[in-house]
Amino acid sequence: MKKLSYLAAALFLSHTAYGQADPAPLDSPSPNISMEILIGAFIATALMVLLASLAMLRAFKVIAQEMQHPSPLFENEKVEPLEYEEWQSRKSSKPGIWTKLLGLKPISEESELIMEHEFDGIAELDNPTPAWFMWLFYGTIVFAFSYMMYFHVFDYGKMQEEEYEIEMAEAKIEKEAYLAKAGNNIDENSVKEDLSEAVIISGKAVYTSNCVACHGDKGQGLVGPNLTDKFWLHGGTVNSVFKTIKYGVPEKGMIPWEKTLSQKQIADVSNYIISLKGSNPANPKAAQGAEEG
């Protein structure tokens, strides 16, 4: 085996040296994969042949040693065959796995298990319940007592009704969190016109913080167009307004707000802008774009 280890190491080192003898530059094409596979198969075949040769050499050495110095032959002790009746009696005297598991006594020992008292010719055997079964039975009693003390006496555990109420409360919280998250999953196709008070208040706050500088505090228009008339450069529906705010109009100097505002904020401010139609603020900017009803 030492020779085999030395030879394998030599083959590995020779293959490594072969692979590193002429390193290719970084910008050269990749090496021939087929040649690498062929070399690997050759090395593997050589190792298998070497292993087979060493095994045969060892076998020949053992054969030669046995021919020169034969090992003494030991005869097995002769065992007399048993009669069928004796074999049957020995077999029946050995308890089976099921008998051992249940801890039962064999039928052959029944005469030794008969108890002293009897009634009307009927005797009782002293063949008690297996110990493992009794421990299991006692364990159920201990479990029942512990269950009663834990749930019904000290009230440490939760009953089914309490668990139901707790799970329903947790489900309600998860539902509210999901709906709040789903409320932000709005785009220019799914946004709906909503002029409710809560939406208008939220949208006005967003407008005041981000849009006043270009469109005026009343939407009358400054640098940006007037948002209160019937003329629109990029559409006056809530979907069009949402899209304009989300993606912006970079060629006109309006930045896209999708990275600054949430989808819900864009929807709210879009609805607030829709609510400004016909408000007729003082000093409005001249109309721009196409008229929309």
PDB file of C-alpha atoms in Angstrom:
ATOM      1  CA  MET A   1       0.000   0.000   0.000  1.00  0.00           C
ATOM      2  CA  LYS A   2       2.917   2.375   0.643  1.00  0.00           C
ATOM      3  CA  LYS A   3       4.176   1.769  -2.869  1.00  0.00           C
ATOM      4  CA  LEU A   4       0.682   2.471  -4.188  1.00  0.00           C
ATOM      5  CA  SER A   5       0.498   5.748  -2.236  1.00  0.00           C
ATOM      6  CA  TYR A   6       3.920   6.827  -3.533  1.00  0.00           C
ATOM      7  CA  LEU A   7       2.964   5.950  -7.108  1.00  0.00           C
ATOM      8  CA  ALA A   8      -0.413   7.769  -6.883  1.00  0.00           C
ATOM      9  CA  ALA A   9       1.309  10.850  -5.480  1.00  0.00           C
ATOM     10  CA  ALA A  10       3.868  10.735  -8.268  1.00  0.00           C
ATOM     11  CA  LEU A  11       1.138  10.471 -10.899  1.00  0.00           C
ATOM     12  CA  PHE A  12      -0.781  13.395  -9.345  1.00  0.00           C
ATOM     13  CA  LEU A  13       2.340  15.565  -9.153  1.00  0.00           C
ATOM     14  CA  SER A  14       3.303  14.708 -12.689  1.00  0.00           C
ATOM     15  CA  HIS A  15      -0.171  15.649 -13.920  1.00  0.00           C
ATOM     16  CA  THR A  16      -0.062  18.924 -11.965  1.00  0.00           C
ATOM     17  CA  ALA A  17       3.375  19.708 -13.314  1.00  0.00           C
ATOM     18  CA  TYR A  18       2.159  18.939 -16.785  1.00  0.00           C
ATOM     19  CA  GLY A  19      -0.820  21.316 -16.335  1.00  0.00           C
ATOM     20  CA  GLN A  20       1.439  24.111 -15.028  1.00  0.00           C
ATOM     21  CA  ALA A  21       4.424  23.652 -17.293  1.00  0.00           C
ATOM     22  CA  ASP A  22       3.217  26.101 -19.891  1.00  0.00           C
ATOM     23  CA  PRO A  23       0.688  28.505 -18.342  1.00  0.00           C
ATOM     24  CA  ALA A  24      -1.442  30.325 -20.852  1.00  0.00           C
ATOM     25  CA  PRO A  25      -1.772  34.081 -20.737  1.00  0.00           C
ATOM     26  CA  LEU A  26      -4.947  35.576 -19.275  1.00  0.00           C
ATOM     27  CA  ASP A  27      -6.250  36.673 -22.657  1.00  0.00           C
ATOM     28  CA  SER A  28      -5.618  33.278 -24.338  1.00  0.00           C
ATOM     29  CA  PRO A  29      -8.521  30.906 -25.146  1.00  0.00           C
ATOM     30  CA  SER A  30      -9.566  28.189 -22.620  1.00  0.00           C
ATOM     31  CA  PRO A  31      -7.657  24.812 -22.703  1.00  0.00           C
ATOM     32  CA  ASN A  32      -8.940  21.809 -24.579  1.00  0.00           C
ATOM     33  CA  ILE A  33     -11.467  20.200 -22.215  1.00  0.00           C
ATOM     34  CA  SER A  34     -11.475  16.924 -24.149  1.00  0.00           C
ATOM     35  CA  MET A  35      -7.715  16.542 -23.618  1.00  0.00           C
ATOM     36  CA  GLU A  36      -8.120  17.158 -19.871  1.00  0.00           C
ATOM     37  CA  ILE A  37     -10.852  14.494 -19.666  1.00  0.00           C
ATOM     38  CA  LEU A  38      -8.680  12.044 -21.643  1.00  0.00           C
ATOM     39  CA  ILE A  39      -5.721  12.606 -19.304  1.00  0.00           C
ATOM     40  CA  GLY A  40      -7.967  12.141 -16.236  1.00  0.00           C
ATOM     41  CA  ALA A  41      -9.408   8.887 -17.657  1.00  0.00           C
ATOM     42  CA  PHE A  42      -5.889   7.621 -18.399  1.00  0.00           C
ATOM     43  CA  ILE A  43      -4.731   8.314 -14.843  1.00  0.00           C
ATOM     44  CA  ALA A  44      -7.857   6.645 -13.368  1.00  0.00           C
ATOM     45  CA  THR A  45      -7.342   3.564 -15.573  1.00  0.00           C
ATOM     46  CA  ALA A  46      -3.679   3.386 -14.585  1.00  0.00           C
ATOM     47  CA  LEU A  47      -4.603   3.511 -10.880  1.00  0.00           C
ATOM     48  CA  MET A  48      -7.205   0.722 -11.277  1.00  0.00           C
ATOM     49  CA  VAL A  49      -4.712  -1.462 -13.132  1.00  0.00           C
ATOM     50  CA  LEU A  50      -2.148  -0.800 -10.402  1.00  0.00           C
ATOM     51  CA  LEU A  51      -4.651  -1.749  -7.690  1.00  0.00           C
ATOM     52  CA  ALA A  52      -5.559  -4.979  -9.490  1.00  0.00           C
ATOM     53  CA  SER A  53      -1.878  -5.831  -9.950  1.00  0.00           C
ATOM     54  CA  LEU A  54      -1.109  -5.280  -6.259  1.00  0.00           C
ATOM     55  CA  ALA A  55      -4.106  -7.426  -5.243  1.00  0.00           C
ATOM     56  CA  MET A  56      -2.970 -10.262  -7.505  1.00  0.00           C
ATOM     57  CA  LEU A  57       0.604  -9.954  -6.225  1.00  0.00           C
ATOM     58  CA  ARG A  58      -0.604 -10.216  -2.630  1.00  0.00           C
ATOM     59  CA  ALA A  59      -2.735 -13.275  -3.503  1.00  0.00           C
ATOM     60  CA  PHE A  60       0.266 -14.972  -5.151  1.00  0.00           C
ATOM     61  CA  LYS A  61       2.384 -14.283  -2.062  1.00  0.00           C
ATOM     62  CA  VAL A  62      -0.220 -15.906   0.199  1.00  0.00           C
ATOM     63  CA  ILE A  63      -0.493 -18.945  -2.087  1.00  0.00           C
ATOM     64  CA  ALA A  64       3.296 -19.347  -2.212  1.00  0.00           C
ATOM     65  CA  GLN A  65       3.572 -19.059   1.580  1.00  0.00           C
ATOM     66  CA  GLU A  66       0.861 -21.690   2.063  1.00  0.00           C
ATOM     67  CA  MET A  67       2.596 -24.038  -0.359  1.00  0.00           C
ATOM     68  CA  GLN A  68       5.906 -23.704   1.499  1.00  0.00           C
ATOM     69  CA  HIS A  69       4.500 -23.696   5.038  1.00  0.00           C
ATOM     70  CA  PRO A  70       0.971 -25.146   5.082  1.00  0.00           C
ATOM     71  CA  SER A  71      -1.226 -24.101   8.005  1.00  0.00           C
ATOM     72  CA  PRO A  72      -2.405 -26.948  10.261  1.00  0.00           C
ATOM     73  CA  LEU A  73      -5.919 -28.185   9.576  1.00  0.00           C
ATOM     74  CA  PHE A  74      -8.302 -28.175  12.534  1.00  0.00           C
ATOM     75  CA  GLU A  75     -11.215 -30.562  12.399  1.00  0.00           C
ATOM     76  CA  ASN A  76     -14.566 -29.336  13.619  1.00  0.00           C
ATOM     77  CA  GLU A  77     -16.038 -31.033  16.639  1.00  0.00           C
ATOM     78  CA  LYS A  78     -18.651 -33.560  15.646  1.00  0.00           C
ATOM     79  CA  VAL A  79     -22.120 -32.890  16.976  1.00  0.00           C
ATOM     80  CA  GLU A  80     -24.428 -35.796  17.487  1.00  0.00           C
ATOM     81  CA  PRO A  81     -27.817 -35.312  15.804  1.00  0.00           C
ATOM     82  CA  LEU A  82     -30.814 -34.922  18.091  1.00  0.00           C
ATOM     83  CA  GLU A  83     -33.874 -37.076  18.027  1.00  0.00           C
ATOM     84  CA  TYR A  84     -37.049 -35.349  16.878  1.00  0.00           C
ATOM     85  CA  GLU A  85     -38.719 -35.581  20.306  1.00  0.00           C
ATOM     86  CA  GLU A  86     -35.702 -34.042  22.041  1.00  0.00           C
ATOM     87  CA  TRP A  87     -35.412 -31.290  19.436  1.00  0.00           C
ATOM     88  CA  GLN A  88     -39.149 -30.526  19.792  1.00  0.00           C
ATOM     89  CA  SER A  89     -38.893 -30.338  23.578  1.00  0.00           C
ATOM     90  CA  ARG A  90     -35.912 -27.961  23.402  1.00  0.00           C
ATOM     91  CA  LYS A  91     -37.717 -25.805  20.863  1.00  0.00           C
ATOM     92  CA  SER A  92     -40.917 -25.585  22.928  1.00  0.00           C
ATOM     93  CA  SER A  93     -38.971 -24.742  26.100  1.00  0.00           C
ATOM     94  CA  LYS A  94     -37.528 -21.569  24.558  1.00  0.00           C
ATOM     95  CA  PRO A  95     -39.913 -18.585  24.906  1.00  0.00           C
ATOM     96  CA  GLY A  96     -40.680 -16.638  21.729  1.00  0.00           C
ATOM     97  CA  ILE A  97     -40.268 -12.916  21.171  1.00  0.00           C
ATOM     98  CA  TRP A  98     -43.970 -12.216  21.784  1.00  0.00           C
ATOM     99  CA  THR A  99     -43.880 -14.213  25.013  1.00  0.00           C
ATOM    100  CA  LYS A 100     -40.807 -12.305  26.196  1.00  0.00           C
ATOM    101  CA  LEU A 101     -42.396  -8.978  25.252  1.00  0.00           C
ATOM    102  CA  LEU A 102     -45.580  -9.696  27.202  1.00  0.00           C
ATOM    103  CA  GLY A 103     -43.660 -11.226  30.094  1.00  0.00           C
ATOM    104  CA  LEU A 104     -45.846 -14.348  30.030  1.00  0.00           C
ATOM    105  CA  LYS A 105     -44.819 -17.701  31.421  1.00  0.00           C
ATOM    106  CA  PRO A 106     -44.738 -20.664  29.016  1.00  0.00           C
ATOM    107  CA  ILE A 107     -47.536 -23.237  29.139  1.00  0.00           C
ATOM    108  CA  SER A 108     -45.066 -25.883  30.269  1.00  0.00           C
ATOM    109  CA  GLU A 109     -44.739 -24.034  33.600  1.00  0.00           C
ATOM    110  CA  GLU A 110     -48.491 -23.758  34.116  1.00  0.00           C
ATOM    111  CA  SER A 111     -48.528 -26.359  36.872  1.00  0.00           C
ATOM    112  CA  GLU A 112     -46.071 -24.281  38.877  1.00  0.00           C
ATOM    113  CA  LEU A 113     -48.204 -21.105  38.548  1.00  0.00           C
ATOM    114  CA  ILE A 114     -51.465 -22.456  40.012  1.00  0.00           C
ATOM    115  CA  MET A 115     -52.413 -20.555  43.157  1.00  0.00           C
ATOM    116  CA  GLU A 116     -53.598 -22.333  46.309  1.00  0.00           C
ATOM    117  CA  HIS A 117     -57.233 -21.205  46.351  1.00  0.00           C
ATOM    118  CA  GLU A 118     -59.835 -22.517  43.890  1.00  0.00           C
ATOM    119  CA  PHE A 119     -63.632 -22.494  43.540  1.00  0.00           C
ATOM    120  CA  ASP A 120     -65.816 -25.072  41.911  1.00  0.00           C
ATOM    121  CA  GLY A 121     -62.768 -26.745  40.438  1.00  0.00           C
ATOM    122  CA  ILE A 122     -61.558 -23.532  38.863  1.00  0.00           C
ATOM    123  CA  ALA A 123     -58.048 -22.414  39.870  1.00  0.00           C
ATOM    124  CA  GLU A 124     -56.224 -19.166  39.199  1.00  0.00           C
ATOM    125  CA  LEU A 125     -52.789 -18.815  37.668  1.00  0.00           C
ATOM    126  CA  ASP A 126     -50.171 -16.500  39.182  1.00  0.00           C
ATOM    127  CA  ASN A 127     -49.348 -14.917  35.819  1.00  0.00           C
ATOM    128  CA  PRO A 128     -49.282 -11.136  36.484  1.00  0.00           C
ATOM    129  CA  THR A 129     -49.526  -8.323  33.944  1.00  0.00           C
ATOM    130  CA  PRO A 130     -46.136  -7.421  32.339  1.00  0.00           C
ATOM    131  CA  ALA A 131     -44.176  -4.695  34.107  1.00  0.00           C
ATOM    132  CA  TRP A 132     -43.921  -2.493  30.996  1.00  0.00           C
ATOM    133  CA  PHE A 133     -47.715  -2.502  30.646  1.00  0.00           C
ATOM    134  CA  MET A 134     -48.188  -1.538  34.286  1.00  0.00           C
ATOM    135  CA  TRP A 135     -45.688   1.326  33.955  1.00  0.00           C
ATOM    136  CA  LEU A 136     -47.577   2.528  30.861  1.00  0.00           C
ATOM    137  CA  PHE A 137     -50.835   2.391  32.795  1.00  0.00           C
ATOM    138  CA  TYR A 138     -49.375   4.300  35.741  1.00  0.00           C
ATOM    139  CA  GLY A 139     -47.958   6.836  33.267  1.00  0.00           C
ATOM    140  CA  THR A 140     -51.450   7.556  31.898  1.00  0.00           C
ATOM    141  CA  ILE A 141     -52.673   8.219  35.442  1.00  0.00           C
ATOM    142  CA  VAL A 142     -49.792  10.627  36.111  1.00  0.00           C
ATOM    143  CA  PHE A 143     -50.420  12.383  32.777  1.00  0.00           C
ATOM    144  CA  ALA A 144     -54.151  12.768  33.493  1.00  0.00           C
ATOM    145  CA  PHE A 145     -53.453  14.189  36.974  1.00  0.00           C
ATOM    146  CA  SER A 146     -50.836  16.627  35.588  1.00  0.00           C
ATOM    147  CA  TYR A 147     -53.220  17.692  32.801  1.00  0.00           C
ATOM    148  CA  MET A 148     -55.988  18.390  35.298  1.00  0.00           C
ATOM    149  CA  MET A 149     -53.713  20.439  37.580  1.00  0.00           C
ATOM    150  CA  TYR A 150     -52.153  22.395  34.676  1.00  0.00           C
ATOM    151  CA  PHE A 151     -55.342  23.281  32.804  1.00  0.00           C
ATOM    152  CA  HIS A 152     -58.174  23.125  35.331  1.00  0.00           C
ATOM    153  CA  VAL A 153     -56.680  23.853  38.764  1.00  0.00           C
ATOM    154  CA  PHE A 154     -53.843  26.354  38.279  1.00  0.00           C
ATOM    155  CA  ASP A 155     -55.071  27.641  34.873  1.00  0.00           C
ATOM    156  CA  TYR A 156     -51.560  27.705  33.383  1.00  0.00           C
ATOM    157  CA  GLY A 157     -52.695  26.428  30.010  1.00  0.00           C
ATOM    158  CA  LYS A 158     -55.233  27.843  27.576  1.00  0.00           C
ATOM    159  CA  MET A 159     -58.486  26.036  26.937  1.00  0.00           C
ATOM    160  CA  GLN A 160     -59.837  25.570  23.421  1.00  0.00           C
ATOM    161  CA  GLU A 161     -62.123  28.600  23.625  1.00  0.00           C
ATOM    162  CA  GLU A 162     -59.258  30.828  24.789  1.00  0.00           C
ATOM    163  CA  GLU A 163     -56.934  29.486  22.100  1.00  0.00           C
ATOM    164  CA  TYR A 164     -59.634  30.175  19.505  1.00  0.00           C
ATOM    165  CA  GLU A 165     -60.023  33.779  20.653  1.00  0.00           C
ATOM    166  CA  ILE A 166     -56.242  34.324  20.674  1.00  0.00           C
ATOM    167  CA  GLU A 167     -55.868  32.863  17.184  1.00  0.00           C
ATOM    168  CA  MET A 168     -58.729  35.007  15.881  1.00  0.00           C
ATOM    169  CA  ALA A 169     -57.116  38.149  17.348  1.00  0.00           C
ATOM    170  CA  GLU A 170     -53.764  37.241  15.763  1.00  0.00           C
ATOM    171  CA  ALA A 171     -55.494  36.549  12.443  1.00  0.00           C
ATOM    172  CA  LYS A 172     -57.169  39.975  12.618  1.00  0.00           C
ATOM    173  CA  ILE A 173     -53.801  41.681  13.150  1.00  0.00           C
ATOM    174  CA  GLU A 174     -52.276  39.728  10.257  1.00  0.00           C
ATOM    175  CA  LYS A 175     -55.265  40.626   8.067  1.00  0.00           C
ATOM    176  CA  GLU A 176     -54.915  44.336   8.850  1.00  0.00           C
ATOM    177  CA  ALA A 177     -51.179  44.182   8.130  1.00  0.00           C
ATOM    178  CA  TYR A 178     -51.837  42.418   4.827  1.00  0.00           C
ATOM    179  CA  LEU A 179     -54.519  44.920   3.795  1.00  0.00           C
ATOM    180  CA  ALA A 180     -52.240  47.815   4.717  1.00  0.00           C
ATOM    181  CA  LYS A 181     -49.496  46.301   2.598  1.00  0.00           C
ATOM    182  CA  ALA A 182     -51.901  45.514  -0.225  1.00  0.00           C
ATOM    183  CA  GLY A 183     -53.086  49.112  -0.155  1.00  0.00           C
ATOM    184  CA  ASN A 184     -49.679  50.158  -1.489  1.00  0.00           C
ATOM    185  CA  ASN A 185     -49.884  47.751  -4.431  1.00  0.00           C
ATOM    186  CA  ILE A 186     -51.417  50.358  -6.720  1.00  0.00           C
ATOM    187  CA  ASP A 187     -50.378  51.338 -10.229  1.00  0.00           C
ATOM    188  CA  GLU A 188     -51.704  53.531 -13.007  1.00  0.00           C
ATOM    189  CA  ASN A 189     -53.990  50.733 -14.170  1.00  0.00           C
ATOM    190  CA  SER A 190     -55.540  49.774 -10.829  1.00  0.00           C
ATOM    191  CA  VAL A 191     -55.889  53.188  -9.171  1.00  0.00           C
ATOM    192  CA  LYS A 192     -59.500  54.236  -8.610  1.00  0.00           C
ATOM    193  CA  GLU A 193     -61.017  57.679  -8.223  1.00  0.00           C
ATOM    194  CA  ASP A 194     -61.766  58.202  -4.550  1.00  0.00           C
ATOM    195  CA  LEU A 195     -62.819  61.656  -3.340  1.00  0.00           C
ATOM    196  CA  SER A 196     -63.533  60.626   0.237  1.00  0.00           C
ATOM    197  CA  GLU A 197     -62.514  63.007   3.014  1.00  0.00           C
ATOM    198  CA  ALA A 198     -59.694  60.816   4.329  1.00  0.00           C
ATOM    199  CA  VAL A 199     -58.126  60.451   0.868  1.00  0.00           C
ATOM    200  CA  ILE A 200     -58.426  64.181   0.098  1.00  0.00           C
ATOM    201  CA  ILE A 201     -56.827  65.144   3.425  1.00  0.00           C
ATOM    202  CA  SER A 202     -53.953  62.717   2.861  1.00  0.00           C
ATOM    203  CA  GLY A 203     -53.510  63.844  -0.749  1.00  0.00           C
ATOM    204  CA  LYS A 204     -53.535  67.522   0.207  1.00  0.00           C
ATOM    205  CA  ALA A 205     -50.743  66.897   2.742  1.00  0.00           C
ATOM    206  CA  VAL A 206     -48.639  65.218   0.047  1.00  0.00           C
ATOM    207  CA  TYR A 207     -49.413  68.039  -2.420  1.00  0.00           C
ATOM    208  CA  THR A 208     -48.470  70.749   0.102  1.00  0.00           C
ATOM    209  CA  SER A 209     -45.154  69.048   0.859  1.00  0.00           C
ATOM    210  CA  ASN A 210     -44.069  68.318  -2.705  1.00  0.00           C
ATOM    211  CA  CYS A 211     -46.130  70.080  -5.404  1.00  0.00           C
ATOM    212  CA  VAL A 212     -46.778  73.659  -4.261  1.00  0.00           C
ATOM    213  CA  ALA A 213     -43.495  75.052  -5.622  1.00  0.00           C
ATOM    214  CA  CYS A 214     -44.436  74.264  -9.230  1.00  0.00           C
ATOM    215  CA  HIS A 215     -48.249  74.170  -9.268  1.00  0.00           C
ATOM    216  CA  GLY A 216     -49.170  76.738  -6.595  1.00  0.00           C
ATOM    217  CA  ASP A 217     -50.908  76.315  -3.273  1.00  0.00           C
ATOM    218  CA  LYS A 218     -54.346  76.204  -4.930  1.00  0.00           C
ATOM    219  CA  GLY A 219     -53.270  74.281  -8.035  1.00  0.00           C
ATOM    220  CA  GLN A 220     -53.437  77.499 -10.091  1.00  0.00           C
ATOM    221  CA  GLY A 221     -50.096  76.758 -11.759  1.00  0.00           C
ATOM    222  CA  LEU A 222     -46.702  78.485 -11.522  1.00  0.00           C
ATOM    223  CA  VAL A 223     -43.808  76.810 -13.301  1.00  0.00           C
ATOM    224  CA  GLY A 224     -46.059  73.830 -13.861  1.00  0.00           C
ATOM    225  CA  PRO A 225     -49.464  73.913 -15.547  1.00  0.00           C
ATOM    226  CA  ASN A 226     -52.779  74.897 -14.011  1.00  0.00           C
ATOM    227  CA  LEU A 227     -54.453  71.885 -12.383  1.00  0.00           C
ATOM    228  CA  THR A 228     -57.908  73.395 -11.855  1.00  0.00           C
ATOM    229  CA  ASP A 229     -59.170  73.893 -15.415  1.00  0.00           C
ATOM    230  CA  LYS A 230     -60.333  71.431 -18.099  1.00  0.00           C
ATOM    231  CA  PHE A 231     -57.105  71.468 -20.095  1.00  0.00           C
ATOM    232  CA  TRP A 232     -54.514  68.731 -19.591  1.00  0.00           C
ATOM    233  CA  LEU A 233     -51.143  68.067 -21.158  1.00  0.00           C
ATOM    234  CA  HIS A 234     -50.969  64.371 -20.210  1.00  0.00           C
ATOM    235  CA  GLY A 235     -54.574  63.428 -19.482  1.00  0.00           C
ATOM    236  CA  GLY A 236     -56.979  64.453 -16.738  1.00  0.00           C
ATOM    237  CA  THR A 237     -58.249  61.105 -15.491  1.00  0.00           C
ATOM    238  CA  VAL A 238     -57.024  59.741 -12.168  1.00  0.00           C
ATOM    239  CA  ASN A 239     -55.103  57.028 -14.050  1.00  0.00           C
ATOM    240  CA  SER A 240     -53.362  59.593 -16.274  1.00  0.00           C
ATOM    241  CA  VAL A 241     -52.535  61.884 -13.338  1.00  0.00           C
ATOM    242  CA  PHE A 242     -51.173  58.925 -11.364  1.00  0.00           C
ATOM    243  CA  LYS A 243     -48.973  57.906 -14.306  1.00  0.00           C
ATOM    244  CA  THR A 244     -47.693  61.477 -14.808  1.00  0.00           C
ATOM    245  CA  ILE A 245     -46.767  61.821 -11.124  1.00  0.00           C
ATOM    246  CA  LYS A 246     -45.226  58.354 -10.924  1.00  0.00           C
ATOM    247  CA  TYR A 247     -42.973  58.578 -14.003  1.00  0.00           C
ATOM    248  CA  GLY A 248     -42.675  62.357 -14.219  1.00  0.00           C
ATOM    249  CA  VAL A 249     -42.067  64.444 -17.329  1.00  0.00           C
ATOM    250  CA  PRO A 250     -38.255  64.806 -17.374  1.00  0.00           C
ATOM    251  CA  GLU A 251     -38.197  66.858 -20.607  1.00  0.00           C
ATOM    252  CA  LYS A 252     -40.445  69.441 -18.909  1.00  0.00           C
ATOM    253  CA  GLY A 253     -38.490  69.411 -15.644  1.00  0.00           C
ATOM    254  CA  MET A 254     -40.899  67.243 -13.608  1.00  0.00           C
ATOM    255  CA  ILE A 255     -39.068  64.457 -11.814  1.00  0.00           C
ATOM    256  CA  PRO A 256     -40.514  60.943 -11.389  1.00  0.00           C
ATOM    257  CA  TRP A 257     -41.918  60.581  -7.868  1.00  0.00           C
ATOM    258  CA  GLU A 258     -42.104  56.766  -7.705  1.00  0.00           C
ATOM    259  CA  LYS A 259     -38.900  56.576  -5.662  1.00  0.00           C
ATOM    260  CA  THR A 260     -39.892  59.398  -3.302  1.00  0.00           C
ATOM    261  CA  LEU A 261     -43.579  58.707  -2.670  1.00  0.00           C
ATOM    262  CA  SER A 262     -45.333  55.419  -1.973  1.00  0.00           C
ATOM    263  CA  GLN A 263     -47.962  54.105  -4.354  1.00  0.00           C
ATOM    264  CA  LYS A 264     -50.646  55.000  -1.802  1.00  0.00           C
ATOM    265  CA  GLN A 265     -49.356  58.578  -1.532  1.00  0.00           C
ATOM    266  CA  ILE A 266     -49.343  58.957  -5.318  1.00  0.00           C
ATOM    267  CA  ALA A 267     -52.927  57.662  -5.451  1.00  0.00           C
ATOM    268  CA  ASP A 268     -54.038  60.078  -2.716  1.00  0.00           C
ATOM    269  CA  VAL A 269     -52.413  63.148  -4.303  1.00  0.00           C
ATOM    270  CA  SER A 270     -53.820  62.140  -7.714  1.00  0.00           C
ATOM    271  CA  ASN A 271     -57.321  62.118  -6.248  1.00  0.00           C
ATOM    272  CA  TYR A 272     -56.666  65.442  -4.537  1.00  0.00           C
ATOM    273  CA  ILE A 273     -55.661  66.976  -7.897  1.00  0.00           C
ATOM    274  CA  ILE A 274     -58.852  65.564  -9.455  1.00  0.00           C
ATOM    275  CA  SER A 275     -60.810  67.273  -6.677  1.00  0.00           C
ATOM    276  CA  LEU A 276     -59.334  70.675  -7.690  1.00  0.00           C
ATOM    277  CA  LYS A 277     -61.149  70.700 -11.049  1.00  0.00           C
ATOM    278  CA  GLY A 278     -63.405  73.744 -11.319  1.00  0.00           C
ATOM    279  CA  SER A 279     -62.181  75.322  -8.071  1.00  0.00           C
ATOM    280  CA  ASN A 280     -61.375  78.587  -9.961  1.00  0.00           C
ATOM    281  CA  PRO A 281     -58.491  79.930  -7.864  1.00  0.00           C
ATOM    282  CA  ALA A 282     -57.296  83.542  -8.161  1.00  0.00           C
ATOM    283  CA  ASN A 283     -54.765  84.370 -10.887  1.00  0.00           C
ATOM    284  CA  PRO A 284     -54.774  80.984 -12.655  1.00  0.00           C
ATOM    285  CA  LYS A 285     -52.149  80.169 -15.242  1.00  0.00           C
ATOM    286  CA  ALA A 286     -53.219  80.151 -18.876  1.00  0.00           C
ATOM    287  CA  ALA A 287     -54.717  76.930 -20.145  1.00  0.00           C
ATOM    288  CA  GLN A 288     -52.353  74.349 -21.639  1.00  0.00           C
ATOM    289  CA  GLY A 289     -52.976  71.103 -23.437  1.00  0.00           C
ATOM    290  CA  ALA A 290     -56.187  69.542 -24.697  1.00  0.00           C
ATOM    291  CA  GLU A 291     -59.601  70.086 -23.180  1.00  0.00           C
ATOM    292  CA  GLU A 292     -61.181  67.174 -21.375  1.00  0.00           C
ATOM    293  CA  GLY A 293     -64.669  67.045 -19.966  1.00  0.00           C
TER     294      GLY A 293
END
